[in-house]
Short mmCIF file of C-alpha atoms and ligand atoms in Angstrom, two decimals:
data_model
loop_
_atom_site.label_atom_id
_atom_site.label_comp_id
_atom_site.label_asym_id
_atom_site.label_seq_id
_atom_site.Cartn_x
_atom_site.Cartn_y
_atom_site.Cartn_z
CA MET B 1 -10.54 5.34 -26.87
CA ASP B 2 -7.25 6.17 -25.21
CA TYR B 3 -6.97 6.15 -21.46
CA PRO B 4 -10.00 7.97 -19.95
CA GLU B 5 -10.08 10.84 -17.48
CA LEU B 6 -10.49 9.16 -14.09
CA ALA B 7 -13.31 9.93 -11.68
CA LEU B 8 -14.77 8.42 -8.54
CA HIS B 9 -18.47 7.67 -8.29
CA ILE B 10 -19.75 8.95 -4.97
CA ALA B 11 -23.37 9.56 -3.95
CA GLY B 12 -24.59 9.52 -7.52
CA GLN B 13 -21.95 11.89 -8.92
CA TRP B 14 -18.81 11.33 -10.96
CA ARG B 15 -16.14 13.33 -9.17
CA THR B 16 -12.76 14.37 -10.57
CA GLN B 17 -11.99 16.83 -7.75
CA THR B 18 -11.73 15.08 -4.39
CA ALA B 19 -10.33 15.79 -0.96
CA GLY B 20 -7.76 12.98 -0.76
CA GLY B 21 -5.32 14.29 -3.36
CA ARG B 22 -4.24 12.41 -6.49
CA ARG B 23 -1.90 9.66 -7.53
CA ALA B 24 -0.39 8.82 -10.87
CA VAL B 25 -1.53 5.81 -12.88
CA VAL B 26 1.47 4.35 -14.70
CA ASN B 27 1.64 2.21 -17.84
CA PRO B 28 3.76 -0.75 -16.64
CA ALA B 29 5.07 -1.41 -20.16
CA THR B 30 6.57 2.08 -20.54
CA GLU B 31 6.67 3.50 -16.98
CA GLU B 32 4.89 6.59 -18.34
CA THR B 33 2.16 8.31 -16.34
CA ILE B 34 -1.09 7.92 -18.24
CA ALA B 35 -3.57 9.57 -15.84
CA GLN B 36 -4.10 11.13 -12.45
CA LEU B 37 -6.42 9.28 -10.10
CA PRO B 38 -8.51 11.36 -7.67
CA LEU B 39 -8.44 9.93 -4.14
CA ALA B 40 -11.29 10.09 -1.67
CA GLY B 41 -11.00 11.85 1.69
CA ARG B 42 -12.76 10.58 4.81
CA ASP B 43 -15.84 12.76 4.28
CA GLU B 44 -16.20 11.35 0.78
CA LEU B 45 -15.88 7.80 2.07
CA ALA B 46 -18.63 8.59 4.57
CA GLU B 47 -20.76 9.97 1.72
CA ALA B 48 -20.18 6.79 -0.28
CA ALA B 49 -21.21 4.57 2.64
CA ALA B 50 -24.36 6.62 3.32
CA SER B 51 -25.18 6.57 -0.37
CA ALA B 52 -24.82 2.77 -0.40
CA ARG B 53 -27.32 2.57 2.45
CA ARG B 54 -29.86 4.61 0.45
CA GLY B 55 -29.04 2.64 -2.69
CA PHE B 56 -29.62 -0.64 -0.87
CA VAL B 57 -33.18 0.36 0.05
CA GLN B 58 -33.94 1.32 -3.57
CA TRP B 59 -32.25 -1.65 -5.23
CA ARG B 60 -33.51 -4.42 -2.99
CA GLY B 61 -37.06 -3.13 -3.64
CA LYS B 62 -36.78 -4.14 -7.30
CA SER B 63 -37.99 -7.55 -8.35
CA ALA B 64 -35.48 -10.26 -9.17
CA LEU B 65 -36.60 -10.06 -12.80
CA GLU B 66 -35.95 -6.30 -12.94
CA ARG B 67 -32.50 -6.74 -11.42
CA CYS B 68 -31.77 -9.53 -13.86
CA ASN B 69 -32.77 -7.42 -16.86
CA ILE B 70 -30.69 -4.44 -15.71
CA LEU B 71 -27.63 -6.61 -15.11
CA ARG B 72 -28.01 -8.30 -18.48
CA THR B 73 -28.12 -4.85 -20.08
CA ALA B 74 -24.90 -3.99 -18.20
CA ALA B 75 -23.28 -7.15 -19.60
CA GLN B 76 -24.41 -6.16 -23.08
CA ASN B 77 -23.00 -2.63 -22.60
CA ILE B 78 -19.66 -4.18 -21.64
CA ARG B 79 -19.67 -6.46 -24.68
CA GLU B 80 -20.38 -3.53 -26.98
CA GLN B 81 -17.42 -1.61 -25.50
CA ALA B 82 -15.20 -4.64 -25.06
CA LYS B 83 -12.40 -3.52 -27.37
CA ALA B 84 -12.16 -0.06 -25.81
CA ILE B 85 -12.25 -1.44 -22.25
CA ALA B 86 -9.63 -4.07 -23.13
CA HIS B 87 -7.34 -1.34 -24.47
CA VAL B 88 -7.65 0.62 -21.21
CA LEU B 89 -6.99 -2.60 -19.26
CA THR B 90 -3.77 -3.28 -21.19
CA LEU B 91 -2.58 0.33 -20.83
CA GLU B 92 -2.93 0.28 -17.04
CA GLN B 93 -2.11 -3.37 -16.29
CA GLY B 94 0.18 -4.52 -19.10
CA LYS B 95 -1.26 -7.89 -20.18
CA PRO B 96 -1.47 -8.64 -23.92
CA LEU B 97 -4.50 -7.15 -25.63
CA ALA B 98 -5.91 -10.58 -26.55
CA GLU B 99 -5.85 -11.59 -22.85
CA SER B 100 -7.55 -8.29 -21.93
CA LEU B 101 -10.27 -8.83 -24.50
CA ARG B 102 -10.92 -12.36 -23.22
CA GLU B 103 -11.06 -11.02 -19.67
CA VAL B 104 -13.59 -8.32 -20.56
CA THR B 105 -15.91 -10.66 -22.48
CA LEU B 106 -15.65 -13.25 -19.70
CA SER B 107 -16.64 -10.51 -17.24
CA ALA B 108 -19.81 -9.95 -19.26
CA ASP B 109 -20.51 -13.70 -19.12
CA ILE B 110 -20.05 -13.69 -15.33
CA ILE B 111 -22.54 -10.84 -15.02
CA ASP B 112 -25.05 -12.65 -17.23
CA PHE B 113 -24.80 -15.84 -15.18
CA GLN B 114 -25.30 -14.07 -11.86
CA ALA B 115 -28.15 -12.01 -13.34
CA GLU B 116 -29.96 -15.21 -14.28
CA GLU B 117 -29.22 -16.77 -10.88
CA ALA B 118 -31.01 -13.81 -9.26
CA LYS B 119 -34.24 -15.34 -10.59
CA ARG B 120 -33.40 -18.68 -8.98
CA LEU B 121 -32.75 -17.52 -5.44
CA TYR B 122 -35.25 -20.08 -4.23
CA GLY B 123 -36.47 -20.59 -0.70
CA ARG B 124 -38.40 -23.60 0.59
CA LEU B 125 -41.54 -24.40 2.51
CA VAL B 126 -41.14 -26.63 5.56
CA PRO B 127 -44.11 -28.54 7.02
CA PRO B 128 -45.02 -27.05 10.42
CA ARG B 129 -44.61 -29.36 13.42
CA VAL B 130 -47.28 -27.68 15.53
CA GLU B 131 -50.91 -26.87 14.97
CA GLY B 132 -51.91 -23.31 14.19
CA ILE B 133 -48.97 -22.57 11.95
CA LEU B 134 -50.00 -21.85 8.37
CA SER B 135 -46.56 -21.81 6.83
CA GLN B 136 -42.90 -22.05 7.64
CA SER B 137 -40.67 -20.71 4.91
CA VAL B 138 -36.93 -20.38 4.52
CA MET B 139 -35.82 -17.53 2.26
CA ARG B 140 -32.72 -15.68 1.21
CA GLN B 141 -32.53 -11.91 1.45
CA PRO B 142 -29.72 -9.53 0.41
CA VAL B 143 -27.15 -9.04 3.17
CA GLY B 144 -26.94 -5.25 2.74
CA PRO B 145 -24.39 -2.71 1.48
CA VAL B 146 -21.11 -4.38 0.51
CA ALA B 147 -17.55 -3.00 0.64
CA ALA B 148 -15.63 -4.70 -2.17
CA PHE B 149 -11.84 -4.55 -2.62
CA THR B 150 -10.23 -5.79 -5.82
CA PRO B 151 -6.58 -6.09 -6.90
CA TRP B 152 -4.73 -5.12 -10.06
CA ASN B 153 -4.14 -8.50 -11.72
CA PHE B 154 -7.64 -8.85 -13.25
CA PRO B 155 -9.03 -5.29 -13.34
CA ALA B 156 -12.25 -6.37 -15.11
CA ASN B 157 -12.88 -9.96 -14.01
CA LEU B 158 -12.48 -9.47 -10.25
CA PRO B 159 -14.71 -6.36 -9.96
CA ALA B 160 -17.22 -8.13 -12.26
CA ARG B 161 -17.38 -11.16 -9.94
CA LYS B 162 -18.18 -9.02 -6.93
CA LEU B 163 -20.48 -6.49 -8.60
CA ALA B 164 -22.44 -9.17 -10.46
CA SER B 165 -23.19 -11.31 -7.41
CA ALA B 166 -23.78 -8.48 -4.96
CA LEU B 167 -26.10 -6.58 -7.29
CA ALA B 168 -27.89 -9.74 -8.43
CA ALA B 169 -28.64 -10.58 -4.80
CA GLY B 170 -30.05 -7.08 -4.23
CA CYS B 171 -27.09 -5.57 -2.38
CA SER B 172 -25.60 -2.15 -3.02
CA VAL B 173 -21.81 -1.82 -3.34
CA VAL B 174 -18.94 0.52 -2.56
CA ILE B 175 -16.09 -0.82 -4.66
CA LYS B 176 -12.43 0.10 -4.27
CA PRO B 177 -10.42 -1.16 -7.24
CA ALA B 178 -6.64 -1.25 -7.04
CA GLU B 179 -5.19 2.22 -7.39
CA GLU B 180 -2.83 0.85 -10.06
CA THR B 181 -5.73 -0.15 -12.35
CA PRO B 182 -8.82 2.01 -11.73
CA GLY B 183 -9.78 2.83 -15.34
CA THR B 184 -11.21 -0.58 -16.24
CA CYS B 185 -13.36 -0.70 -13.11
CA MET B 186 -14.58 2.85 -13.77
CA LEU B 187 -15.78 1.77 -17.22
CA LEU B 188 -17.52 -1.27 -15.73
CA VAL B 189 -19.26 0.88 -13.12
CA ARG B 190 -20.39 3.21 -15.91
CA ALA B 191 -21.82 0.23 -17.83
CA PHE B 192 -23.87 -0.83 -14.77
CA LEU B 193 -25.15 2.71 -14.16
CA ASP B 194 -26.02 3.20 -17.84
CA ALA B 195 -27.99 -0.05 -17.66
CA GLY B 196 -30.19 1.28 -14.87
CA VAL B 197 -28.53 0.38 -11.56
CA PRO B 198 -29.63 3.24 -9.23
CA PRO B 199 -26.75 5.74 -8.80
CA ASP B 200 -26.71 5.29 -5.01
CA ALA B 201 -26.48 1.52 -5.33
CA LEU B 202 -23.01 1.63 -6.88
CA ASN B 203 -20.22 3.79 -5.50
CA MET B 204 -16.57 3.62 -6.55
CA VAL B 205 -13.79 5.06 -4.40
CA CYS B 206 -9.98 4.98 -4.39
CA GLY B 207 -7.48 6.17 -1.81
CA ASP B 208 -4.92 4.76 0.56
CA PRO B 209 -5.97 1.05 0.56
CA ALA B 210 -5.54 0.50 4.31
CA GLU B 211 -7.34 3.73 5.22
CA VAL B 212 -10.24 3.11 2.84
CA SER B 213 -10.74 -0.50 3.92
CA SER B 214 -10.45 0.38 7.59
CA PHE B 215 -12.97 3.21 7.26
CA LEU B 216 -15.51 1.23 5.26
CA ILE B 217 -15.32 -1.98 7.30
CA ASP B 218 -15.89 -0.02 10.52
CA HIS B 219 -18.73 2.02 9.02
CA PRO B 220 -22.14 0.95 10.37
CA ALA B 221 -23.75 1.12 6.91
CA ILE B 222 -21.54 -1.66 5.57
CA ALA B 223 -22.86 -5.18 6.16
CA LYS B 224 -20.42 -7.33 4.21
CA VAL B 225 -16.80 -7.21 3.09
CA SER B 226 -15.46 -8.94 0.01
CA PHE B 227 -11.73 -8.90 -0.68
CA THR B 228 -9.42 -10.40 -3.29
CA GLY B 229 -5.69 -10.12 -2.66
CA SER B 230 -2.89 -11.44 -0.51
CA VAL B 231 -3.32 -13.84 2.41
CA ALA B 232 -1.71 -11.29 4.75
CA VAL B 233 -4.10 -8.46 3.87
CA GLY B 234 -7.05 -10.89 3.74
CA LYS B 235 -6.36 -11.93 7.33
CA LEU B 236 -6.26 -8.28 8.44
CA LEU B 237 -9.53 -7.39 6.74
CA GLY B 238 -11.18 -10.62 7.89
CA GLU B 239 -10.21 -9.87 11.50
CA GLN B 240 -11.54 -6.35 11.22
CA ALA B 241 -14.84 -7.57 9.74
CA ALA B 242 -15.10 -10.23 12.44
CA ARG B 243 -14.83 -7.59 15.18
CA HIS B 244 -18.21 -6.28 13.94
CA VAL B 245 -19.50 -9.77 13.11
CA LYS B 246 -19.74 -8.60 9.51
CA ARG B 247 -19.86 -11.14 6.70
CA PHE B 248 -16.54 -11.66 4.92
CA THR B 249 -15.54 -13.35 1.69
CA GLY B 250 -11.82 -13.64 0.98
CA GLU B 251 -10.28 -14.82 -2.30
CA LEU B 252 -6.66 -14.98 -1.23
CA GLY B 253 -3.42 -16.34 -2.55
CA GLY B 254 -2.49 -19.84 -3.58
CA HIS B 255 0.57 -21.91 -4.46
CA ALA B 256 -0.80 -24.29 -7.02
CA PRO B 257 0.92 -27.64 -7.56
CA VAL B 258 0.87 -29.54 -10.84
CA ILE B 259 1.45 -33.29 -10.69
CA VAL B 260 2.60 -34.66 -14.01
CA CYS B 261 2.02 -38.42 -13.89
CA ASP B 262 4.35 -40.76 -15.76
CA ASP B 263 1.47 -41.80 -18.03
CA ALA B 264 0.62 -38.20 -19.00
CA ASP B 265 0.70 -36.95 -22.57
CA PHE B 266 3.90 -34.92 -22.05
CA PRO B 267 3.74 -32.62 -25.12
CA PHE B 268 0.10 -31.78 -24.28
CA ALA B 269 0.83 -31.24 -20.58
CA LEU B 270 3.83 -29.04 -21.42
CA LYS B 271 1.90 -26.86 -23.83
CA GLN B 272 -0.95 -26.35 -21.33
CA SER B 273 1.48 -25.77 -18.46
CA LEU B 274 3.51 -23.12 -20.26
CA ALA B 275 0.42 -21.21 -21.37
CA ALA B 276 -1.03 -21.30 -17.84
CA LYS B 277 2.25 -20.46 -16.09
CA PHE B 278 3.11 -17.35 -18.09
CA ARG B 279 -0.44 -16.06 -18.66
CA ASN B 280 -0.68 -12.55 -17.22
CA ALA B 281 3.05 -12.88 -16.43
CA GLY B 282 2.15 -15.38 -13.69
CA GLN B 283 0.08 -12.82 -11.76
CA VAL B 284 -2.89 -15.15 -11.32
CA CYS B 285 -4.03 -16.41 -7.93
CA ALA B 286 -4.57 -19.94 -9.26
CA SER B 287 -1.43 -19.89 -11.43
CA PRO B 288 0.58 -23.15 -11.47
CA ILE B 289 3.79 -22.73 -9.46
CA ARG B 290 5.21 -26.11 -8.37
CA PHE B 291 5.54 -28.72 -11.12
CA TYR B 292 6.10 -32.26 -9.75
CA VAL B 293 7.57 -34.49 -12.48
CA PRO B 294 8.59 -38.19 -12.33
CA ARG B 295 12.34 -38.35 -11.70
CA ALA B 296 12.92 -40.62 -14.72
CA ARG B 297 11.42 -38.03 -17.06
CA PHE B 298 12.57 -34.88 -15.25
CA GLY B 299 15.28 -33.96 -17.81
CA GLU B 300 12.87 -34.36 -20.70
CA TRP B 301 10.32 -32.07 -19.01
CA SER B 302 12.77 -29.43 -17.81
CA ASP B 303 14.63 -29.15 -21.14
CA ALA B 304 11.39 -28.61 -23.04
CA PHE B 305 10.01 -26.22 -20.40
CA VAL B 306 13.15 -24.07 -20.42
CA GLN B 307 13.33 -23.97 -24.20
CA ALA B 308 9.73 -22.76 -24.47
CA ALA B 309 10.12 -20.24 -21.61
CA ARG B 310 13.19 -18.73 -23.29
CA ALA B 311 11.30 -18.40 -26.58
CA LEU B 312 8.46 -16.31 -25.13
CA ARG B 313 8.20 -12.88 -26.71
CA LEU B 314 8.02 -10.14 -24.07
CA GLY B 315 6.72 -6.71 -24.91
CA ASP B 316 4.09 -4.04 -24.66
CA GLY B 317 0.66 -5.67 -24.45
CA THR B 318 -0.65 -3.40 -27.21
CA ASP B 319 1.75 -5.10 -29.67
CA PRO B 320 -0.10 -8.12 -31.15
CA ALA B 321 3.19 -10.07 -31.25
CA THR B 322 3.59 -9.88 -27.46
CA GLN B 323 3.13 -13.17 -25.57
CA MET B 324 3.98 -11.92 -22.08
CA GLY B 325 3.66 -8.37 -20.79
CA PRO B 326 5.33 -6.60 -17.88
CA LEU B 327 4.57 -7.06 -14.20
CA ALA B 328 1.94 -4.68 -12.94
CA HIS B 329 4.14 -2.39 -10.86
CA ALA B 330 7.74 -1.79 -9.79
CA ARG B 331 7.41 -3.57 -6.39
CA ARG B 332 6.72 -6.86 -8.18
CA ILE B 333 10.15 -6.74 -9.90
CA GLU B 334 11.96 -6.34 -6.59
CA ASP B 335 9.94 -9.18 -5.14
CA MET B 336 10.76 -11.52 -8.06
CA GLN B 337 14.46 -10.85 -7.58
CA ARG B 338 14.18 -11.68 -3.88
CA PHE B 339 12.46 -15.01 -4.68
CA VAL B 340 15.16 -15.98 -7.17
CA ASP B 341 18.12 -14.90 -5.03
CA ASP B 342 16.80 -16.68 -1.97
CA ALA B 343 16.22 -19.95 -3.89
CA VAL B 344 19.69 -19.86 -5.46
CA GLU B 345 21.35 -19.06 -2.13
CA ARG B 346 19.65 -22.10 -0.62
CA GLY B 347 20.92 -24.40 -3.37
CA ALA B 348 18.24 -24.41 -6.07
CA GLN B 349 19.27 -24.43 -9.73
CA LEU B 350 18.33 -21.45 -11.89
CA LEU B 351 17.59 -23.04 -15.27
CA CYS B 352 16.68 -19.83 -17.07
CA GLY B 353 15.70 -16.21 -16.49
CA GLY B 354 16.00 -14.75 -13.04
CA HIS B 355 16.58 -11.09 -13.90
CA ARG B 356 14.82 -7.88 -14.73
CA VAL B 357 14.84 -7.18 -18.47
CA GLN B 358 16.97 -4.14 -19.23
CA ARG B 359 14.44 -1.95 -21.00
CA PRO B 360 11.76 0.53 -19.88
CA GLY B 361 8.82 -1.15 -18.20
CA PHE B 362 8.52 -3.65 -15.35
CA PHE B 363 9.62 -6.71 -17.31
CA PHE B 364 11.02 -9.81 -15.61
CA GLU B 365 12.38 -12.78 -17.54
CA PRO B 366 10.35 -16.00 -17.63
CA THR B 367 12.17 -17.91 -14.93
CA VAL B 368 12.55 -21.63 -14.28
CA ILE B 369 14.01 -22.95 -11.02
CA ALA B 370 14.67 -26.63 -10.25
CA ASN B 371 15.18 -28.59 -7.04
CA ALA B 372 14.25 -25.74 -4.71
CA PRO B 373 14.62 -26.72 -1.05
CA THR B 374 11.29 -26.86 0.77
CA ASP B 375 12.41 -24.05 3.08
CA SER B 376 13.14 -21.64 0.22
CA ARG B 377 10.78 -18.70 -0.04
CA VAL B 378 9.56 -19.67 -3.52
CA MET B 379 8.38 -23.03 -2.11
CA ARG B 380 6.50 -21.41 0.76
CA GLN B 381 5.09 -18.14 -0.61
CA GLU B 382 3.23 -17.28 -3.77
CA PRO B 383 5.73 -15.66 -6.17
CA PHE B 384 2.86 -14.09 -8.14
CA GLY B 385 5.03 -13.67 -11.19
CA PRO B 386 6.70 -15.55 -14.05
CA ILE B 387 8.56 -18.08 -11.91
CA ALA B 388 8.07 -21.85 -12.30
CA VAL B 389 9.59 -24.40 -9.92
CA LEU B 390 10.29 -27.92 -11.23
CA GLN B 391 10.62 -30.70 -8.64
CA PRO B 392 11.30 -34.42 -9.31
CA TYR B 393 9.34 -37.11 -7.46
CA ASP B 394 9.67 -40.87 -7.04
CA THR B 395 6.16 -42.05 -6.10
CA LEU B 396 2.70 -40.60 -6.64
CA ASP B 397 2.03 -40.73 -2.88
CA GLU B 398 5.10 -38.55 -2.34
CA ALA B 399 3.97 -36.08 -5.01
CA ILE B 400 0.49 -35.82 -3.45
CA ALA B 401 2.02 -35.24 -0.01
CA GLN B 402 4.27 -32.48 -1.39
CA ALA B 403 1.38 -30.92 -3.29
CA ASN B 404 -0.69 -30.74 -0.09
CA ALA B 405 2.15 -29.66 2.19
CA LEU B 406 1.47 -25.90 2.19
CA PRO B 407 -1.17 -24.00 4.17
CA TYR B 408 -2.81 -22.91 0.89
CA GLY B 409 -5.41 -24.65 -1.25
CA LEU B 410 -6.73 -22.59 -4.14
CA GLY B 411 -5.90 -24.35 -7.43
CA ALA B 412 -4.29 -27.76 -7.91
CA TYR B 413 -3.70 -29.57 -11.18
CA ALA B 414 -2.59 -32.91 -12.54
CA PHE B 415 -2.01 -34.60 -15.88
CA THR B 416 -2.73 -38.30 -16.38
CA ARG B 417 -4.31 -40.54 -19.01
CA ASP B 418 -5.53 -43.03 -16.41
CA LEU B 419 -9.11 -42.55 -15.23
CA HIS B 420 -8.47 -44.22 -11.90
CA THR B 421 -5.48 -41.95 -11.20
CA ALA B 422 -7.54 -38.92 -12.25
CA HIS B 423 -10.17 -39.76 -9.64
CA ARG B 424 -7.59 -40.56 -7.01
CA LEU B 425 -5.92 -37.18 -7.53
CA GLY B 426 -9.26 -35.38 -7.72
CA ASP B 427 -10.08 -36.83 -4.32
CA ALA B 428 -6.70 -36.36 -2.66
CA LEU B 429 -5.64 -32.86 -3.70
CA GLU B 430 -6.51 -30.33 -0.99
CA ALA B 431 -7.76 -27.34 -2.97
CA GLY B 432 -10.97 -25.52 -3.78
CA MET B 433 -10.45 -26.09 -7.50
CA VAL B 434 -8.79 -29.15 -9.01
CA GLY B 435 -8.15 -29.37 -12.76
CA ILE B 436 -7.19 -32.72 -14.27
CA ASN B 437 -5.62 -32.43 -17.74
CA HIS B 438 -6.42 -28.71 -17.98
CA PHE B 439 -6.09 -25.40 -16.15
CA GLY B 440 -9.48 -23.87 -16.97
CA VAL B 441 -10.96 -24.08 -13.48
CA SER B 442 -12.29 -20.54 -13.48
CA GLN B 443 -15.68 -20.53 -15.19
CA PRO B 444 -18.72 -18.27 -14.64
CA GLU B 445 -20.93 -21.26 -13.81
CA MET B 446 -18.49 -22.79 -11.31
CA PRO B 447 -17.74 -21.68 -7.74
CA PHE B 448 -14.22 -20.28 -7.35
CA GLY B 449 -12.67 -20.26 -3.89
CA GLY B 450 -9.90 -21.54 -1.70
CA TRP B 451 -9.35 -23.99 1.14
CA LYS B 452 -7.08 -23.42 4.12
CA GLU B 453 -5.47 -19.96 4.10
CA SER B 454 -6.44 -19.41 0.46
CA GLY B 455 -9.78 -17.98 1.43
CA ILE B 456 -13.27 -18.10 2.80
CA GLY B 457 -16.31 -18.47 0.57
CA GLN B 458 -16.64 -18.69 -3.18
CA GLU B 459 -17.28 -16.36 -6.08
CA MET B 460 -19.19 -17.17 -9.29
CA GLY B 461 -21.49 -20.15 -9.73
CA ALA B 462 -24.67 -20.46 -7.69
CA GLU B 463 -22.57 -20.40 -4.47
CA GLY B 464 -21.20 -16.95 -5.37
CA LEU B 465 -24.66 -15.42 -5.15
CA LEU B 466 -25.50 -17.09 -1.84
CA HIS B 467 -22.57 -15.33 -0.12
CA TYR B 468 -24.40 -12.02 -0.61
CA THR B 469 -27.52 -13.24 1.15
CA GLU B 470 -28.75 -13.91 4.66
CA VAL B 471 -31.10 -16.74 5.56
CA LYS B 472 -34.43 -15.75 7.05
CA THR B 473 -37.10 -18.08 8.34
CA LEU B 474 -40.64 -16.77 8.26
CA THR B 475 -43.40 -18.48 10.17
CA VAL B 476 -47.02 -17.39 9.75
CA GLY B 477 -49.57 -18.50 12.31
CA VAL B 478 -53.36 -18.57 12.14
CA PRO B 479 -54.75 -15.17 13.23
CA SER B 480 -56.53 -15.61 16.55
N1 LIG S 1 -5.27 -13.25 -5.00
C1 LIG S 1 -5.00 -12.33 -5.91
O1 LIG S 1 -5.64 -12.28 -6.95
C2 LIG S 1 -3.93 -11.31 -5.64
C3 LIG S 1 -2.93 -11.57 -4.74
N2 LIG S 1 -1.96 -10.65 -4.53
C4 LIG S 1 -0.91 -11.04 -3.59
O2 LIG S 1 -0.41 -9.90 -2.93
C5 LIG S 1 0.98 -9.91 -2.96
C6 LIG S 1 1.50 -8.53 -2.90
O3 LIG S 1 0.96 -7.72 -3.93
P1 LIG S 1 1.41 -6.21 -4.04
O4 LIG S 1 0.58 -5.45 -5.02
O5 LIG S 1 2.88 -6.18 -4.26
O6 LIG S 1 1.17 -5.71 -2.60
P2 LIG S 1 -0.06 -5.14 -1.82
O7 LIG S 1 -0.32 -6.08 -0.70
O8 LIG S 1 0.29 -3.75 -1.54
O9 LIG S 1 -1.36 -5.09 -2.77
C7 LIG S 1 -2.15 -6.18 -3.17
C8 LIG S 1 -3.59 -5.71 -3.35
O10 LIG S 1 -4.21 -5.56 -2.09
C9 LIG S 1 -4.68 -4.22 -1.89
N3 LIG S 1 -4.45 -3.87 -0.50
C10 LIG S 1 -3.27 -3.84 0.16
N4 LIG S 1 -3.47 -3.51 1.45
C11 LIG S 1 -4.81 -3.33 1.60
C12 LIG S 1 -5.64 -2.99 2.71
N5 LIG S 1 -5.15 -2.79 3.94
N6 LIG S 1 -6.98 -2.88 2.50
C13 LIG S 1 -7.50 -3.11 1.27
N7 LIG S 1 -6.77 -3.44 0.20
C14 LIG S 1 -5.44 -3.56 0.36
C15 LIG S 1 -3.91 -3.36 -2.86
O11 LIG S 1 -4.64 -2.22 -3.23
C16 LIG S 1 -3.70 -4.32 -4.02
O12 LIG S 1 -4.79 -4.32 -4.86
C17 LIG S 1 1.33 -10.66 -4.22
O13 LIG S 1 2.58 -11.22 -4.13
C18 LIG S 1 0.26 -11.68 -4.27
O14 LIG S 1 0.67 -12.82 -3.51
C19 LIG S 1 -1.92 -9.46 -5.16
C20 LIG S 1 -2.89 -9.15 -6.07
C21 LIG S 1 -3.94 -10.06 -6.40
O1 LIG S 2 -6.55 -14.06 -9.71
C1 LIG S 2 -7.44 -14.84 -9.81
C2 LIG S 2 -8.04 -15.20 -11.11
C3 LIG S 2 -8.75 -14.28 -11.84
C4 LIG S 2 -9.28 -14.63 -13.07
C5 LIG S 2 -9.10 -15.89 -13.55
S1 LIG S 2 -9.76 -16.30 -15.11
O2 LIG S 2 -9.39 -15.32 -16.06
O3 LIG S 2 -11.20 -16.37 -14.94
O4 LIG S 2 -9.21 -17.63 -15.47
C6 LIG S 2 -8.41 -16.83 -12.83
C7 LIG S 2 -7.88 -16.47 -11.60
#
């Protein structure tokens, strides 16, 4: 399949003609327009919200086993179409095809896990403290229609996380994928509907992001908001949800440190670090950014890091030889340049890269910066691109303090061969997800979420499902 004709799913219909106009979807590797995306007008957003209300009543009435079976069928549909969906993902987002394929199959695994968890949404019976009470039970019920907002960096995985948990819990959803990458989400939505999710239980809209989110969060039908994206936008949406006392989950940005201990297996740590740093061109919320390396071994680490970064093959993600694709859109290139220029102006050393690649597409060189002052922008804000910062340290206490110094806490990593140090770091690093000797902290079975300004709540794992539920206590007395 080439890139599909795009449509929104509103009130049970796929719509290609909508009131909000259209916007071009661009292949970031070529800058060519590959499709026109219909945008929803306000009336259509209202239709989607009302539809989600109807869909909620239908969907929550199904048994947990029925929901599980339908979601597992959706996961199977996605697996069967994985190659075609991955191709669409690479065309609209740019990452290498092998990364897209892994993302799509992992999305199916996430859906399967949440589907199974739906059957384990246990309550409990609590012994009554007074006479005349037959039972006191604590149960979990679906929170209601959800407005879900996903970004462009993982066009399959991030919608899958939200759709899987919300639907497994019995919620209906209005999802707004990023306007840059709507095709992958559209194919996922189709897989859920084909599996038997009631048409009203799953709406997909696109439009002006701020207008859509504002409309849906304020709409009385919407009970919960789930957002993945920047800290700044997360704070805005969280505030807006809080005004209505609506539930809010935010998976926001990070600024992940990596502490390389002097006893680490350096070749192993380097190989893992390079793969993690430049995966998806660094556009990963838990991507490693600040590498803290013992001063005595700093030259060894930086020479090897730079050599490997320079050797990376950039190109169109559809070319099997490509190791790193373009950035997702033109604004990212400008932002990368600002990060680099600011660091250099403040006295950091640019060890390699630092420029846009002169060819069509939004390509930016793999970039390595050393000794960046703590007040430089790259040390304070998530670059969200192929920029690594290497910093020397003298003592492990100092490295831990530096690692924890920012108001973010999503991913944090360390490399050591000493079990005691591993536990010490695991305890001390202030982050929702800590990986010692590896970067694979995002797994369907494990909760994924941030501390501090990196977010509220978790996705995936058993915790992911709970965030789409409300607690209800039910007490039954003896009839008089
Ligand atoms: N945590 C994550 O996975 C992601 C984080 N980001 C962060 O955002 C920064 C800026 O990204 P850009 O695409 O350049 O800018 P951006 O802020 O325009 O867009 C980021 C994402 O948020 C959405 N968005 C923006 N304003 C929104 C609103 N008012 N309501 C609902 N959704 C909204 C966009 O559609 C897009 O998907 C990055 O540098 C990165 O730090 C971006 C994408 C994913
Ligand atoms: O942007 C956050 C993010 C999305 C996906 C993954 S993974 O592919 O599951 O590793 C990690 C981080």
